[in-house]
mmCIF file of C-alpha atoms and ligand atoms in Angstrom:
data_model
loop_
_atom_site.group_PDB
_atom_site.id
_atom_site.type_symbol
_atom_site.label_atom_id
_atom_site.label_comp_id
_atom_site.label_asym_id
_atom_site.label_seq_id
_atom_site.Cartn_x
_atom_site.Cartn_y
_atom_site.Cartn_z
ATOM 1 C CA MET A 7 67.134 -119.298 22.676
ATOM 2 C CA LYS A 8 67.206 -116.768 25.522
ATOM 3 C CA ILE A 9 70.494 -114.925 25.688
ATOM 4 C CA GLU A 10 71.748 -115.124 29.255
ATOM 5 C CA ARG A 11 75.355 -114.064 29.113
ATOM 6 C CA ILE A 12 77.814 -112.616 26.599
ATOM 7 C CA THR A 13 81.537 -112.664 27.313
ATOM 8 C CA LEU A 14 84.095 -110.676 25.330
ATOM 9 C CA HIS A 15 87.676 -111.887 25.332
ATOM 10 C CA GLU A 16 90.630 -110.137 23.768
ATOM 11 C CA ILE A 17 93.288 -112.700 23.040
ATOM 12 C CA ARG A 18 96.821 -112.066 21.793
ATOM 13 C CA MET A 19 98.306 -114.506 19.312
ATOM 14 C CA PRO A 20 101.703 -114.054 17.636
ATOM 15 C CA LEU A 21 101.668 -115.018 13.942
ATOM 16 C CA VAL A 22 104.084 -117.752 12.876
ATOM 17 C CA HIS A 23 105.260 -115.324 10.163
ATOM 18 C CA PHE A 24 104.482 -111.607 9.790
ATOM 19 C CA PHE A 25 101.738 -110.703 7.313
ATOM 20 C CA GLU A 26 102.220 -107.586 5.215
ATOM 21 C CA THR A 27 99.735 -105.895 2.879
ATOM 22 C CA SER A 28 99.806 -102.532 1.100
ATOM 23 C CA PHE A 29 98.413 -101.008 4.317
ATOM 24 C CA GLY A 30 100.911 -102.432 6.783
ATOM 25 C CA ARG A 31 102.580 -105.340 8.584
ATOM 26 C CA THR A 32 101.049 -107.469 11.366
ATOM 27 C CA THR A 33 103.216 -109.608 13.640
ATOM 28 C CA GLU A 34 100.827 -110.306 16.499
ATOM 29 C CA ARG A 35 97.052 -110.461 16.300
ATOM 30 C CA ARG A 36 94.755 -108.970 18.905
ATOM 31 C CA ILE A 37 91.538 -110.923 18.405
ATOM 32 C CA LEU A 38 88.118 -110.247 19.894
ATOM 33 C CA LEU A 39 86.355 -113.521 20.672
ATOM 34 C CA LEU A 40 82.899 -113.650 22.006
ATOM 35 C CA SER A 41 81.057 -116.443 23.786
ATOM 36 C CA VAL A 42 77.318 -116.526 24.298
ATOM 37 C CA ASN A 43 75.588 -118.636 26.929
ATOM 38 C CA LEU A 44 71.997 -119.711 26.427
ATOM 39 C CA ASP A 45 69.868 -122.770 27.216
ATOM 40 C CA GLY A 46 72.912 -124.644 28.563
ATOM 41 C CA ILE A 47 74.829 -124.027 25.315
ATOM 42 C CA THR A 48 78.099 -122.116 24.877
ATOM 43 C CA ALA A 49 78.443 -120.691 21.382
ATOM 44 C CA TRP A 50 81.397 -118.776 19.951
ATOM 45 C CA GLY A 51 81.889 -115.869 17.584
ATOM 46 C CA GLU A 52 84.999 -114.086 16.356
ATOM 47 C CA CYS A 53 85.269 -110.450 15.365
ATOM 48 C CA VAL A 54 87.559 -110.083 12.336
ATOM 49 C CA ALA A 55 88.373 -106.395 12.870
ATOM 50 C CA GLY A 56 92.078 -105.632 12.750
ATOM 51 C CA GLU A 57 94.322 -104.010 15.329
ATOM 52 C CA GLY A 58 93.903 -100.626 13.649
ATOM 53 C CA PRO A 59 91.422 -99.035 11.184
ATOM 54 C CA PHE A 60 93.441 -99.856 8.050
ATOM 55 C CA TYR A 61 91.514 -102.537 6.176
ATOM 56 C CA SER A 62 88.227 -100.822 7.097
ATOM 57 C CA GLU A 63 87.094 -98.204 9.622
ATOM 58 C CA GLU A 64 86.652 -100.845 12.292
ATOM 59 C CA SER A 65 89.243 -102.045 14.765
ATOM 60 C CA ILE A 66 89.130 -104.388 17.726
ATOM 61 C CA ASP A 67 88.616 -101.351 19.974
ATOM 62 C CA THR A 68 85.678 -99.894 18.018
ATOM 63 C CA ALA A 69 84.111 -103.362 18.001
ATOM 64 C CA TRP A 70 84.584 -103.672 21.758
ATOM 65 C CA TYR A 71 82.870 -100.291 22.160
ATOM 66 C CA ALA A 72 79.943 -101.132 19.848
ATOM 67 C CA LEU A 73 79.421 -104.550 21.432
ATOM 68 C CA THR A 74 79.582 -103.542 25.092
ATOM 69 C CA ASN A 75 77.622 -100.275 24.776
ATOM 70 C CA TYR A 76 74.964 -101.196 22.251
ATOM 71 C CA LEU A 77 74.811 -104.571 20.534
ATOM 72 C CA ALA A 78 75.153 -106.892 23.516
ATOM 73 C CA PRO A 79 72.923 -104.924 25.961
ATOM 74 C CA TRP A 80 70.221 -104.739 23.272
ATOM 75 C CA ILE A 81 69.875 -108.491 22.984
ATOM 76 C CA LEU A 82 70.693 -109.719 26.502
ATOM 77 C CA GLY A 83 67.654 -111.353 28.104
ATOM 78 C CA LYS A 84 65.846 -111.523 24.759
ATOM 79 C CA ARG A 85 64.717 -114.619 22.959
ATOM 80 C CA PHE A 86 65.657 -115.523 19.376
ATOM 81 C CA ASP A 87 64.474 -118.701 17.736
ATOM 82 C CA ARG A 88 66.594 -118.211 14.660
ATOM 83 C CA ALA A 89 69.933 -116.474 14.167
ATOM 84 C CA VAL A 90 68.634 -114.798 11.000
ATOM 85 C CA ASP A 91 66.249 -112.755 13.175
ATOM 86 C CA LEU A 92 69.149 -111.041 14.931
ATOM 87 C CA LEU A 93 70.437 -108.582 12.338
ATOM 88 C CA PRO A 94 67.237 -106.533 11.881
ATOM 89 C CA HIS A 95 67.605 -105.806 15.595
ATOM 90 C CA PHE A 96 70.933 -104.147 14.947
ATOM 91 C CA SER A 97 69.790 -101.964 12.068
ATOM 92 C CA PRO A 98 69.558 -98.679 14.063
ATOM 93 C CA ILE A 99 73.360 -98.846 14.375
ATOM 94 C CA ARG A 100 75.169 -97.744 11.260
ATOM 95 C CA GLY A 101 78.280 -99.605 10.186
ATOM 96 C CA HIS A 102 80.116 -101.654 12.839
ATOM 97 C CA ARG A 103 79.506 -104.693 10.659
ATOM 98 C CA MET A 104 82.378 -106.731 12.049
ATOM 99 C CA ALA A 105 81.106 -106.150 15.583
ATOM 100 C CA LYS A 106 77.581 -107.179 14.558
ATOM 101 C CA ALA A 107 78.875 -110.234 12.728
ATOM 102 C CA ALA A 108 80.751 -111.481 15.807
ATOM 103 C CA LEU A 109 77.533 -111.692 17.793
ATOM 104 C CA GLU A 110 75.497 -112.962 14.865
ATOM 105 C CA ASN A 111 78.044 -115.728 14.170
ATOM 106 C CA ALA A 112 77.801 -116.968 17.723
ATOM 107 C CA LEU A 113 74.007 -117.130 17.419
ATOM 108 C CA TRP A 114 74.280 -119.245 14.264
ATOM 109 C CA ASP A 115 76.613 -121.563 16.137
ATOM 110 C CA ALA A 116 74.074 -121.703 18.982
ATOM 111 C CA GLU A 117 71.170 -122.435 16.649
ATOM 112 C CA ALA A 118 73.138 -125.183 14.918
ATOM 113 C CA GLN A 119 74.026 -126.728 18.292
ATOM 114 C CA ALA A 120 70.434 -126.466 19.517
ATOM 115 C CA LYS A 121 69.199 -128.223 16.367
ATOM 116 C CA ALA A 122 72.085 -130.741 16.486
ATOM 117 C CA LEU A 123 72.957 -129.733 12.915
ATOM 118 C CA PRO A 124 76.361 -128.904 11.433
ATOM 119 C CA LEU A 125 76.536 -125.146 10.943
ATOM 120 C CA TRP A 126 77.249 -125.522 7.224
ATOM 121 C CA LYS A 127 74.001 -127.418 6.725
ATOM 122 C CA LEU A 128 72.045 -124.777 8.631
ATOM 123 C CA LEU A 129 73.567 -122.148 6.308
ATOM 124 C CA GLY A 130 72.406 -124.084 3.245
ATOM 125 C CA GLY A 131 75.802 -125.488 2.275
ATOM 126 C CA THR A 132 76.061 -128.273 -0.266
ATOM 127 C CA ARG A 133 79.716 -129.302 -0.472
ATOM 128 C CA GLU A 134 81.531 -131.612 1.919
ATOM 129 C CA GLU A 135 84.980 -130.517 0.904
ATOM 130 C CA ILE A 136 86.149 -127.013 0.064
ATOM 131 C CA PRO A 137 88.981 -125.922 -2.281
ATOM 132 C CA CYS A 138 91.741 -123.893 -0.624
ATOM 133 C CA GLY A 139 94.139 -121.203 -1.720
ATOM 134 C CA VAL A 140 96.677 -119.142 0.188
ATOM 135 C CA SER A 141 97.253 -115.430 0.542
ATOM 136 C CA ILE A 142 100.946 -114.622 0.820
ATOM 137 C CA GLY A 143 101.956 -111.217 2.126
ATOM 138 C CA ILE A 144 104.654 -108.843 0.950
ATOM 139 C CA GLN A 145 108.077 -110.222 1.941
ATOM 140 C CA ASN A 146 111.441 -108.605 2.557
ATOM 141 C CA THR A 147 112.778 -109.958 -0.750
ATOM 142 C CA VAL A 148 111.365 -111.583 -3.893
ATOM 143 C CA GLU A 149 113.499 -114.668 -3.168
ATOM 144 C CA GLN A 150 111.732 -115.107 0.171
ATOM 145 C CA LEU A 151 108.369 -114.819 -1.565
ATOM 146 C CA LEU A 152 109.337 -117.469 -4.139
ATOM 147 C CA GLU A 153 110.407 -119.800 -1.334
ATOM 148 C CA LYS A 154 107.055 -119.341 0.365
ATOM 149 C CA ILE A 155 105.152 -120.010 -2.841
ATOM 150 C CA GLU A 156 107.117 -123.201 -3.373
ATOM 151 C CA ILE A 157 106.233 -124.422 0.116
ATOM 152 C CA GLU A 158 102.508 -123.764 -0.415
ATOM 153 C CA LEU A 159 102.472 -125.395 -3.862
ATOM 154 C CA ASN A 160 104.163 -128.461 -2.392
ATOM 155 C CA ALA A 161 101.551 -128.525 0.359
ATOM 156 C CA GLY A 162 98.893 -128.799 -2.368
ATOM 157 C CA TYR A 163 97.162 -125.406 -2.305
ATOM 158 C CA GLN A 164 95.090 -124.841 -5.446
ATOM 159 C CA ARG A 165 95.628 -121.118 -5.870
ATOM 160 C CA ILE A 166 98.374 -118.692 -4.896
ATOM 161 C CA LYS A 167 97.479 -115.072 -4.173
ATOM 162 C CA VAL A 168 100.183 -112.503 -3.580
ATOM 163 C CA LYS A 169 99.852 -109.029 -2.178
ATOM 164 C CA VAL A 170 100.911 -106.207 -4.471
ATOM 165 C CA LYS A 171 101.481 -102.455 -4.202
ATOM 166 C CA PRO A 172 103.362 -99.891 -6.321
ATOM 167 C CA GLY A 173 106.998 -101.015 -6.284
ATOM 168 C CA TRP A 174 106.110 -104.633 -5.357
ATOM 169 C CA ASP A 175 104.171 -105.813 -8.388
ATOM 170 C CA ILE A 176 105.499 -106.185 -11.941
ATOM 171 C CA GLU A 177 108.894 -107.575 -11.008
ATOM 172 C CA VAL A 178 107.331 -109.882 -8.446
ATOM 173 C CA LEU A 179 104.676 -111.217 -10.842
ATOM 174 C CA SER A 180 107.271 -111.636 -13.629
ATOM 175 C CA ARG A 181 109.544 -113.672 -11.381
ATOM 176 C CA ILE A 182 106.656 -115.884 -10.280
ATOM 177 C CA ARG A 183 105.501 -116.495 -13.862
ATOM 178 C CA GLU A 184 109.079 -117.243 -15.038
ATOM 179 C CA ARG A 185 109.282 -119.985 -12.479
ATOM 180 C CA TRP A 186 105.680 -121.255 -12.600
ATOM 181 C CA PRO A 187 104.084 -120.358 -15.959
ATOM 182 C CA ASN A 188 100.898 -122.338 -15.315
ATOM 183 C CA ILE A 189 99.878 -122.124 -11.665
ATOM 184 C CA VAL A 190 96.575 -120.497 -10.729
ATOM 185 C CA LEU A 191 97.775 -117.079 -9.576
ATOM 186 C CA SER A 192 96.038 -113.928 -8.412
ATOM 187 C CA CYS A 193 97.013 -110.695 -6.703
ATOM 188 C CA ASP A 194 95.465 -108.382 -4.118
ATOM 189 C CA ALA A 195 96.249 -104.654 -3.983
ATOM 190 C CA ASN A 196 94.061 -103.687 -1.012
ATOM 191 C CA SER A 197 93.312 -100.366 -2.763
ATOM 192 C CA ALA A 198 96.953 -99.434 -3.345
ATOM 193 C CA TYR A 199 96.444 -97.886 -6.813
ATOM 194 C CA GLN A 200 94.890 -94.689 -8.130
ATOM 195 C CA LEU A 201 93.687 -93.308 -11.447
ATOM 196 C CA ASN A 202 97.134 -92.388 -12.698
ATOM 197 C CA ASP A 203 98.125 -96.065 -12.266
ATOM 198 C CA VAL A 204 95.529 -97.301 -14.769
ATOM 199 C CA GLN A 205 98.051 -97.738 -17.609
ATOM 200 C CA HIS A 206 100.324 -99.544 -15.195
ATOM 201 C CA LEU A 207 97.488 -101.873 -14.125
ATOM 202 C CA HIS A 208 96.958 -102.836 -17.776
ATOM 203 C CA THR A 209 100.438 -104.357 -17.816
ATOM 204 C CA PHE A 210 99.154 -106.928 -15.283
ATOM 205 C CA ASP A 211 97.220 -108.491 -18.167
ATOM 206 C CA ARG A 212 100.340 -110.237 -19.396
ATOM 207 C CA PHE A 213 100.554 -112.450 -16.296
ATOM 208 C CA ASN A 214 97.416 -114.490 -16.945
ATOM 209 C CA LEU A 215 96.048 -113.828 -13.459
ATOM 210 C CA LEU A 216 92.829 -115.371 -12.206
ATOM 211 C CA MET A 217 91.979 -111.924 -10.812
ATOM 212 C CA ILE A 218 93.216 -108.609 -9.444
ATOM 213 C CA GLU A 219 91.597 -107.993 -6.083
ATOM 214 C CA GLN A 220 90.491 -104.457 -5.100
ATOM 215 C CA PRO A 221 93.029 -102.455 -7.119
ATOM 216 C CA LEU A 222 91.406 -99.036 -6.523
ATOM 217 C CA TRP A 223 89.740 -97.234 -3.604
ATOM 218 C CA ASP A 224 87.984 -99.255 -0.927
ATOM 219 C CA ASP A 225 84.697 -97.353 -1.457
ATOM 220 C CA ASP A 226 84.618 -97.275 -5.252
ATOM 221 C CA PHE A 227 82.564 -99.026 -7.945
ATOM 222 C CA TYR A 228 82.599 -96.410 -10.698
ATOM 223 C CA PHE A 229 86.309 -96.343 -11.469
ATOM 224 C CA HIS A 230 86.601 -100.093 -11.032
ATOM 225 C CA ALA A 231 83.862 -100.432 -13.677
ATOM 226 C CA LYS A 232 85.763 -98.130 -16.029
ATOM 227 C CA LEU A 233 88.945 -100.096 -15.420
ATOM 228 C CA GLN A 234 87.248 -103.495 -15.844
ATOM 229 C CA LYS A 235 85.935 -102.506 -19.302
ATOM 230 C CA SER A 236 89.451 -102.139 -20.686
ATOM 231 C CA LEU A 237 91.187 -104.825 -18.603
ATOM 232 C CA GLN A 238 91.357 -108.471 -19.694
ATOM 233 C CA THR A 239 92.029 -109.705 -16.177
ATOM 234 C CA ALA A 240 88.979 -110.114 -13.950
ATOM 235 C CA ILE A 241 88.635 -107.623 -11.121
ATOM 236 C CA CYS A 242 87.529 -109.057 -7.787
ATOM 237 C CA LEU A 243 86.040 -106.708 -5.211
ATOM 238 C CA ASP A 244 86.738 -107.228 -1.516
ATOM 239 C CA GLU A 245 86.702 -104.003 0.581
ATOM 240 C CA ALA A 246 83.991 -102.318 -1.540
ATOM 241 C CA ILE A 247 81.255 -104.920 -0.990
ATOM 242 C CA HIS A 248 79.421 -104.337 2.313
ATOM 243 C CA ASN A 249 76.057 -105.941 1.557
ATOM 244 C CA ALA A 250 73.906 -107.536 -1.141
ATOM 245 C CA ARG A 251 72.939 -104.113 -2.577
ATOM 246 C CA ASP A 252 76.612 -103.384 -3.157
ATOM 247 C CA ALA A 253 76.970 -106.716 -4.942
ATOM 248 C CA GLU A 254 73.965 -105.880 -7.146
ATOM 249 C CA ALA A 255 75.356 -102.434 -7.931
ATOM 250 C CA ALA A 256 78.832 -103.740 -8.690
ATOM 251 C CA ALA A 257 77.393 -106.439 -10.951
ATOM 252 C CA GLU A 258 75.116 -104.043 -12.853
ATOM 253 C CA LEU A 259 77.911 -101.521 -13.322
ATOM 254 C CA GLY A 260 80.373 -104.196 -14.402
ATOM 255 C CA ALA A 261 82.766 -103.184 -11.625
ATOM 256 C CA CYS A 262 84.013 -106.752 -11.138
ATOM 257 C CA ARG A 263 83.673 -110.300 -12.435
ATOM 258 C CA ILE A 264 84.407 -112.028 -9.119
ATOM 259 C CA VAL A 265 83.488 -111.226 -5.501
ATOM 260 C CA ASN A 266 85.333 -112.029 -2.286
ATOM 261 C CA ILE A 267 82.900 -112.586 0.600
ATOM 262 C CA LYS A 268 84.016 -112.066 4.193
ATOM 263 C CA VAL A 269 81.359 -112.678 6.813
ATOM 264 C CA GLY A 270 82.636 -109.886 9.050
ATOM 265 C CA ARG A 271 82.868 -107.307 6.266
ATOM 266 C CA VAL A 272 79.192 -107.760 5.321
ATOM 267 C CA GLY A 273 77.895 -107.921 8.906
ATOM 268 C CA GLY A 274 77.183 -111.616 9.377
ATOM 269 C CA PHE A 275 76.107 -114.876 7.786
ATOM 270 C CA ALA A 276 72.588 -113.706 6.885
ATOM 271 C CA GLU A 277 73.971 -110.899 4.715
ATOM 272 C CA ALA A 278 76.809 -113.093 3.407
ATOM 273 C CA ILE A 279 74.200 -115.540 2.089
ATOM 274 C CA LYS A 280 72.353 -112.663 0.392
ATOM 275 C CA VAL A 281 75.590 -111.471 -1.229
ATOM 276 C CA HIS A 282 76.235 -115.035 -2.365
ATOM 277 C CA ASP A 283 72.730 -115.287 -3.871
ATOM 278 C CA ALA A 284 72.939 -111.893 -5.591
ATOM 279 C CA CYS A 285 76.275 -112.823 -7.178
ATOM 280 C CA GLN A 286 74.900 -116.191 -8.263
ATOM 281 C CA ARG A 287 71.962 -114.480 -10.024
ATOM 282 C CA HIS A 288 74.441 -112.295 -11.904
ATOM 283 C CA GLY A 289 76.731 -115.177 -12.843
ATOM 284 C CA ILE A 290 79.521 -113.901 -10.616
ATOM 285 C CA PRO A 291 81.501 -116.626 -8.818
ATOM 286 C CA VAL A 292 82.496 -115.934 -5.212
ATOM 287 C CA TRP A 293 85.132 -117.165 -2.794
ATOM 288 C CA CYS A 294 85.637 -116.806 0.928
ATOM 289 C CA GLY A 295 88.202 -114.255 2.050
ATOM 290 C CA GLY A 296 90.243 -114.475 5.232
ATOM 291 C CA MET A 297 91.235 -111.988 7.938
ATOM 292 C CA LEU A 298 94.027 -113.927 9.691
ATOM 293 C CA GLU A 299 91.396 -115.574 11.872
ATOM 294 C CA SER A 300 91.894 -117.853 14.832
ATOM 295 C CA GLY A 301 90.321 -121.287 14.562
ATOM 296 C CA ILE A 302 86.904 -119.949 15.534
ATOM 297 C CA GLY A 303 86.620 -117.517 12.625
ATOM 298 C CA ARG A 304 88.297 -120.105 10.431
ATOM 299 C CA SER A 305 85.567 -122.641 11.233
ATOM 300 C CA HIS A 306 82.906 -120.054 10.293
ATOM 301 C CA ASN A 307 84.682 -119.474 6.977
ATOM 302 C CA ILE A 308 84.780 -123.193 6.272
ATOM 303 C CA ALA A 309 81.033 -123.468 6.881
ATOM 304 C CA LEU A 310 80.244 -120.515 4.591
ATOM 305 C CA SER A 311 82.479 -121.894 1.826
ATOM 306 C CA THR A 312 80.157 -124.890 1.397
ATOM 307 C CA LEU A 313 77.483 -122.787 -0.353
ATOM 308 C CA PRO A 314 77.142 -123.641 -4.050
ATOM 309 C CA ASN A 315 78.441 -120.421 -5.636
ATOM 310 C CA PHE A 316 81.734 -120.581 -3.679
ATOM 311 C CA SER A 317 83.273 -122.128 -6.769
ATOM 312 C CA LEU A 318 86.766 -120.611 -6.516
ATOM 313 C CA PRO A 319 89.401 -121.567 -3.906
ATOM 314 C CA GLY A 320 89.174 -119.285 -0.851
ATOM 315 C CA ASP A 321 91.754 -117.752 1.490
ATOM 316 C CA VAL A 322 90.791 -120.435 3.982
ATOM 317 C CA SER A 323 93.912 -122.353 4.846
ATOM 318 C CA ALA A 324 95.474 -124.523 7.555
ATOM 319 C CA SER A 325 95.812 -123.324 11.159
ATOM 320 C CA LYS A 326 99.524 -124.073 11.153
ATOM 321 C CA ARG A 327 100.201 -121.395 8.522
ATOM 322 C CA TYR A 328 99.239 -118.796 11.132
ATOM 323 C CA TRP A 329 99.558 -120.261 14.622
ATOM 324 C CA LYS A 330 101.946 -122.430 16.565
ATOM 325 C CA GLU A 331 98.913 -123.643 18.464
ATOM 326 C CA ASP A 332 95.351 -122.917 17.373
ATOM 327 C CA ILE A 333 92.553 -122.446 19.920
ATOM 328 C CA ILE A 334 90.356 -125.135 18.372
ATOM 329 C CA GLU A 335 90.541 -128.918 18.477
ATOM 330 C CA PRO A 336 91.250 -130.353 15.969
ATOM 331 C CA ALA A 337 93.176 -127.591 14.213
ATOM 332 C CA VAL A 338 92.190 -126.881 10.581
ATOM 333 C CA HIS A 339 93.999 -129.297 8.305
ATOM 334 C CA VAL A 340 94.384 -129.038 4.526
ATOM 335 C CA SER A 341 94.837 -132.199 2.451
ATOM 336 C CA THR A 342 97.609 -132.642 -0.127
ATOM 337 C CA ALA A 343 94.885 -132.079 -2.737
ATOM 338 C CA GLY A 344 94.425 -128.569 -1.302
ATOM 339 C CA THR A 345 91.038 -129.196 0.282
ATOM 340 C CA ILE A 346 89.453 -129.036 3.729
ATOM 341 C CA ARG A 347 86.959 -131.734 4.716
ATOM 342 C CA VAL A 348 83.967 -130.120 6.320
ATOM 343 C CA PRO A 349 83.172 -131.552 9.776
ATOM 344 C CA ASP A 350 79.876 -133.314 10.301
ATOM 345 C CA ASN A 351 79.361 -132.700 14.013
ATOM 346 C CA PRO A 352 76.840 -130.167 15.323
ATOM 347 C CA GLY A 353 77.635 -126.456 15.411
ATOM 348 C CA ARG A 354 80.936 -125.225 13.978
ATOM 349 C CA GLY A 355 82.334 -128.722 14.311
ATOM 350 C CA PHE A 356 85.563 -127.769 16.075
ATOM 351 C CA ALA A 357 85.808 -127.671 19.875
ATOM 352 C CA VAL A 358 87.162 -124.523 21.527
ATOM 353 C CA ARG A 359 90.184 -125.066 23.805
ATOM 354 C CA GLU A 360 88.797 -122.885 26.561
ATOM 355 C CA ASP A 361 91.824 -123.221 28.843
ATOM 356 C CA LEU A 362 94.089 -122.006 26.051
ATOM 357 C CA VAL A 363 91.723 -119.095 25.327
ATOM 358 C CA GLU A 364 91.869 -118.215 29.028
ATOM 359 C CA LYS A 365 95.672 -118.326 28.958
ATOM 360 C CA LEU A 366 95.855 -116.020 25.923
ATOM 361 C CA THR A 367 93.271 -113.559 27.254
ATOM 362 C CA ALA A 368 94.508 -110.010 27.843
ATOM 363 C CA ARG A 369 91.107 -108.379 28.486
ATOM 364 C CA LYS A 370 87.711 -109.793 29.351
ATOM 365 C CA GLU A 371 84.245 -108.421 29.999
ATOM 366 C CA VAL A 372 81.168 -110.377 31.089
ATOM 367 C CA LEU A 373 77.726 -108.971 30.304
ATOM 368 C CA LYS A 374 74.624 -110.484 31.873
ATOM 369 C CA ALA A 375 70.913 -110.121 31.320
HETATM 370 O O1 OSB B 23 92.523 -108.308 1.695
HETATM 371 O O2 OSB B 23 92.115 -110.371 1.833
HETATM 372 C C1 OSB B 23 92.596 -109.348 2.322
HETATM 373 C C2 OSB B 23 94.324 -110.199 5.618
HETATM 374 C C3 OSB B 23 93.992 -109.096 6.379
HETATM 375 C C4 OSB B 23 93.254 -108.099 5.803
HETATM 376 C C5 OSB B 23 92.850 -108.184 4.476
HETATM 377 C C6 OSB B 23 93.152 -109.295 3.720
HETATM 378 C C7 OSB B 23 93.945 -110.298 4.298
HETATM 379 C C8 OSB B 23 94.399 -111.470 3.571
HETATM 380 C C9 OSB B 23 94.739 -112.665 4.407
HETATM 381 O O3 OSB B 23 94.594 -111.496 2.375
HETATM 382 C C10 OSB B 23 93.876 -113.832 4.179
HETATM 383 C C11 OSB B 23 94.132 -114.891 5.211
HETATM 384 O O4 OSB B 23 95.012 -115.717 4.965
HETATM 385 O O5 OSB B 23 93.463 -114.892 6.259
HETATM 386 MG MG1 MG B 24 91.548 -108.668 -0.154
#
């Protein structure tokens, strides 16, 4: 596979409903898509970096910079037989994992297309259907949140996750449990708590949560390990896990009992598979996180979720929860049993609606060998 051309597209897509976490509210996504042309194939990647550096240091603009100045020029005109050979090439660049992952994802798509294999099979996936949960942001009122939960439960989703932060936690969780004592429920703090909240976090134990996701600092294992020792509820790490070494360290320290894997956060599929394997060796179940992706990133997440240790429902849900019109065909559909059927056609298995991408494009840059 000789890389002939790489095109960056920034598309703008308004969310059907705003999404709010402890670090802020998003109403419209600016998404960096990337297409790679090689051997008559067009392959697609999506960069999951946010609009600003709030979830991690990266943003769509830092990714654009890293891709156009370094990552893309380094590989243009070069030949890669396998997508897994790409990442070592990027190792002189520190960080910028979401930017690296966008290019790496596209190469996996290309390799799958070239081999006429579904991407999930190329990744080593084993399941044909994946279990789905939803992540529901902070709302203006608790009543609005309860309404949203009801809609998602009726749609069949297997797990409800709500965002929490100081001031939007105990009352919210109590109201949910009053109404639905037995649903599979978890919460995600996106690092909203600190050491003087530890007593407060212990009160979460009474809600029988599947997990508390990333309660403390985004770069911490040590205090999460201390917290996990005295907490009944499982801690799940998201932001803190950047690679398989982090997963090993977190497991050995006892910093979590569950891990959320996001392809972009760990720098691509090759590393995501290593994180998956490391967790499996330590008996830690994983699930696939989401970053409000368009259909392209969503199709990557579906493929990754087919690996055997993805045994918990992920934040991989239907296109229509996010977009009036998704940029893939067909859009991602979730069954009333709360599952997605994994497509069997080559590559990602969902066609890109290139005319719609063109229409939504606000910025574009073509790089050639
Ligand atoms: O922490 O999982 C998170 C969205 C943006 C940034 C961080 C997170 C999220 C979500 C949304 O929870 C998951 C999704 O539905 O895509
Ligand atoms: Mg999270």
